[in-house]
GROMACS .gro file of C-alpha atoms in nm:
model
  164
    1UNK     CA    1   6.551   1.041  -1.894
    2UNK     CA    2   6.638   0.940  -1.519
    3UNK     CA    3   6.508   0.574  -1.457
    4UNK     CA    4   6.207   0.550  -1.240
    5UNK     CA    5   6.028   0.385  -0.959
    6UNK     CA    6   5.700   0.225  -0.953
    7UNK     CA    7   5.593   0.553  -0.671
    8UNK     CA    8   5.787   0.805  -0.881
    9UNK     CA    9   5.549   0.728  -1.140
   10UNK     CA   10   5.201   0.707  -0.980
   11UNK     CA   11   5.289   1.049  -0.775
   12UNK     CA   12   5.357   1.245  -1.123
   13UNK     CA   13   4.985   1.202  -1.287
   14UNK     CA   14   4.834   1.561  -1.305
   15UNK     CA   15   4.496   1.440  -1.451
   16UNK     CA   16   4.363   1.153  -1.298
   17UNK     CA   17   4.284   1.129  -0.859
   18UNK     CA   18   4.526   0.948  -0.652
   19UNK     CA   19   4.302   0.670  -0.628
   20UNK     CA   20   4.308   0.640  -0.974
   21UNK     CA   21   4.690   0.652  -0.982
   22UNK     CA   22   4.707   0.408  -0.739
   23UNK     CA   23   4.522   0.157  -0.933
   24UNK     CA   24   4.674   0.197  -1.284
   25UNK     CA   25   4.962  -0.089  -1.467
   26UNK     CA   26   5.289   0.008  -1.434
   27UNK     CA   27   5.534  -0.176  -1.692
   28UNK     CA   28   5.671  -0.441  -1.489
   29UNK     CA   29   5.997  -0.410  -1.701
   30UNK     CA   30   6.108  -0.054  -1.545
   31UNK     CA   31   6.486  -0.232  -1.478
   32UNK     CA   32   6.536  -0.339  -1.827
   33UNK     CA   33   6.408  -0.003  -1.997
   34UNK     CA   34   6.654   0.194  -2.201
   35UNK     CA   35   6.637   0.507  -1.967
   36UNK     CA   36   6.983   0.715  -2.145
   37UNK     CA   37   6.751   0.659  -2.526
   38UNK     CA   38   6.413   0.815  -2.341
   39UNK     CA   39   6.276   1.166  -2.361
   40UNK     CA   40   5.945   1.014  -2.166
   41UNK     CA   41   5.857   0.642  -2.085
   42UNK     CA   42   5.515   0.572  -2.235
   43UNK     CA   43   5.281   0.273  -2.217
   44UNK     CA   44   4.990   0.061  -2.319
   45UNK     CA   45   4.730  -0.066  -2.002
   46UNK     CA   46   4.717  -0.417  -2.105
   47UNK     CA   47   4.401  -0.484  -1.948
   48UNK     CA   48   4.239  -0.139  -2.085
   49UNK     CA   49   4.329  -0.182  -2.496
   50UNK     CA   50   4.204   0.214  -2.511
   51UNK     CA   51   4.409   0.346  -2.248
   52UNK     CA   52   4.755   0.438  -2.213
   53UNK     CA   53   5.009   0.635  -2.008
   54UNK     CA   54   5.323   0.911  -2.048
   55UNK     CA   55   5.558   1.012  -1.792
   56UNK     CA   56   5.821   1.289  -1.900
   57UNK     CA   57   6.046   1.527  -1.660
   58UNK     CA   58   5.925   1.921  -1.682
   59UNK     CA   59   6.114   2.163  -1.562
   60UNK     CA   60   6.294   1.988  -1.310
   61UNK     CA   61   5.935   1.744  -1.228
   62UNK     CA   62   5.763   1.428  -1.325
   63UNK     CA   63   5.441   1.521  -1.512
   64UNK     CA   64   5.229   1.218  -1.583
   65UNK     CA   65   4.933   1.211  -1.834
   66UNK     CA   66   4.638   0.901  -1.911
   67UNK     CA   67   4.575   0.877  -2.251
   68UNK     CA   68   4.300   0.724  -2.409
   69UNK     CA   69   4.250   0.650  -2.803
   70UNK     CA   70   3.996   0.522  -3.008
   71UNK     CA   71   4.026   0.135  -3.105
   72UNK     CA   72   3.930   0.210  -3.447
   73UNK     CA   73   4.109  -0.005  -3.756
   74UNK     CA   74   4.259   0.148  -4.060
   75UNK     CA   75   4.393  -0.059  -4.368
   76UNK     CA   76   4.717  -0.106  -4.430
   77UNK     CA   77   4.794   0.111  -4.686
   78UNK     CA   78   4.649   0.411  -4.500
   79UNK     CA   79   4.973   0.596  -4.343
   80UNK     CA   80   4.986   0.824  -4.041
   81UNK     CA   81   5.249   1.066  -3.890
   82UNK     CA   82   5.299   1.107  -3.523
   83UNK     CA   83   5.315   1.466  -3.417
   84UNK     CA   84   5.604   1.419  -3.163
   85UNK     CA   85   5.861   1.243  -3.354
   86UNK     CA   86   5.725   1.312  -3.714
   87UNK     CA   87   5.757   0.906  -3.791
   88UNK     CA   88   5.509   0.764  -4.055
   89UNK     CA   89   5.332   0.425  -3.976
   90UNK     CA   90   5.113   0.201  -4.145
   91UNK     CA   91   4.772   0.135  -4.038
   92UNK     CA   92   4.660   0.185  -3.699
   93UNK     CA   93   5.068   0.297  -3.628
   94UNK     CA   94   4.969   0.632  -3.522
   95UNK     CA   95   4.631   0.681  -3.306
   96UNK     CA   96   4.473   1.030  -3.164
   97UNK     CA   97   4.566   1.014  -2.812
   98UNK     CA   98   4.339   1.231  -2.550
   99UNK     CA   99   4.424   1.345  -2.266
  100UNK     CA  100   4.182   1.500  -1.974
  101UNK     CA  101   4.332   1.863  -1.858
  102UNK     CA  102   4.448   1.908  -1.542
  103UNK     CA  103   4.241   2.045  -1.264
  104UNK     CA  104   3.868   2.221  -1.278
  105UNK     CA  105   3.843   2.185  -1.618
  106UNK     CA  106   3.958   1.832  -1.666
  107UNK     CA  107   3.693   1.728  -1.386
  108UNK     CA  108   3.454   1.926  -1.603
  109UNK     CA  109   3.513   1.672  -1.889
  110UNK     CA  110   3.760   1.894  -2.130
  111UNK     CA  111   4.041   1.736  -2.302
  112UNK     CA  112   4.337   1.753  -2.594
  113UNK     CA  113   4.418   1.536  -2.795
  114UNK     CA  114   4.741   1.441  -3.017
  115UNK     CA  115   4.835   1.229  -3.314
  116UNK     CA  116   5.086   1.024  -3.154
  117UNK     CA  117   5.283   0.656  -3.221
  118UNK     CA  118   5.034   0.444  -3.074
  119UNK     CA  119   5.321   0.201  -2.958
  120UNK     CA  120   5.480   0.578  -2.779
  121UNK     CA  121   5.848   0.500  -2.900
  122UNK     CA  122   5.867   0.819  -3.041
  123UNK     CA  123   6.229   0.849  -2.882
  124UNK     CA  124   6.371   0.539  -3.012
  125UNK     CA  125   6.247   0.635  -3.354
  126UNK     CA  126   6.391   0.917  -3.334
  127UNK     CA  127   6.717   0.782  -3.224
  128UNK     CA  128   6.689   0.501  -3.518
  129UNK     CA  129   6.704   0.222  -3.216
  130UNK     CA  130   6.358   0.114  -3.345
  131UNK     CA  131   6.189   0.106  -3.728
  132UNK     CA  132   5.843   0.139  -3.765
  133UNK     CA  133   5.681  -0.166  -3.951
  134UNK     CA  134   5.740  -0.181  -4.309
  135UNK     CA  135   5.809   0.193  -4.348
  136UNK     CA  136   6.137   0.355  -4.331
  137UNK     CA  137   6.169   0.691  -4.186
  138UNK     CA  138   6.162   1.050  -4.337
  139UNK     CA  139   6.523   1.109  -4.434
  140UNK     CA  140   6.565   1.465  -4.271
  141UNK     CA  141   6.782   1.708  -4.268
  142UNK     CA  142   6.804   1.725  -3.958
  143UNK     CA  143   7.036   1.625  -3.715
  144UNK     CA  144   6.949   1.325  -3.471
  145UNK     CA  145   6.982   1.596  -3.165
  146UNK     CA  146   6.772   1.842  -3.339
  147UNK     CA  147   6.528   1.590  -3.426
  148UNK     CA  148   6.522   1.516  -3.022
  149UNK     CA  149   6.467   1.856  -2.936
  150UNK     CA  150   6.204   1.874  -3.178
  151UNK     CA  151   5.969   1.590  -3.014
  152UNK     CA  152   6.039   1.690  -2.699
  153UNK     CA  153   5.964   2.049  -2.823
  154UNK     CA  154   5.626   1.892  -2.901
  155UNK     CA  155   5.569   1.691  -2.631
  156UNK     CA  156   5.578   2.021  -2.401
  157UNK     CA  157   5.351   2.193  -2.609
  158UNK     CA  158   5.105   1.911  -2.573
  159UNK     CA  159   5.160   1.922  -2.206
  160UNK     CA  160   5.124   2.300  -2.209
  161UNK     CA  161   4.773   2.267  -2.309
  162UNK     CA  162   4.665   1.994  -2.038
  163UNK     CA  163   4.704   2.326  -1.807
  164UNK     CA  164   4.572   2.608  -2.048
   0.00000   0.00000   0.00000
């Protein structure tokens, strides 16, 4: 992924206003982000602990998407699997992330939702720059680029469906 600005990000959400964009945390550590291991830069609102954001490039754009996830607690032993990246997590690892649609029908209160990291690393999983806590990762037969295109395979049909 191409690094990106504070205003590249608030002009790319498709389901929130502008006002609302305007208004929304941006990571303060854009500079220091490891842009060349990204397929999308995703983040927590730290004052909001139910709300978080995605920004990902589609076909040739920036498509941004507010997330919000229930703050319910699972045990420890309970595992989850994301549906992007396919990484298991203890406990509250993996969350159901919603996401209003875009347009008419977003304003008329319809949304999707995902099973997603709730940390959104999915691409450094993937990549093996980042291990989820106390689990290892699915051995796969897959390559590390196929296991990319994969999650990012996902991610668009997610984003597909904000539209449908």
């Amino acid at each position: 992924m191409r690094p990106l600005t504070e205003q590249d990000i608030r002009n790319s959400f498709i389901n929130c206003s502008k006002g609302e964009a305007k208004r929304l945390a941006i990571p303060r550590d854009l500079a220091e982000r490891p842009w060349s291991d990204l397929d999308f830069l995703g983040w927590r609102d730290p004052g909001a602990p139910d709300r978080s954001y995605l920004v990902t490039e589609r076909e040739e754009r920036l498509v941004g998407v507010t997330l919000r996830f229930p703050s319910s607690r699972r045990g420890f032993l309970h595992r989850s699997m994301c549906s992007l990246c396919m990484t298991t997590h203890p406990g509250n690892g993996v969350s159901l992330m919603t996401a209003r649609k875009a347009g008419a029908a977003g304003r008329e209160g319809n949304s999707v939702g995902v099973y997603m990291c709730a940390d959104l690393a999915c691409s450094l999983y993937v990549r093996g720059k980042k291990v989820p806590e106390s689990v290892l990762r699915i051995e796969e037969s897959l390559t590390v680029e196929e296991q990319i295109a994969r999650a990012t395979g996902n991610l668009t049909a997610f984003l597909d469906k904000l539209y449908a």
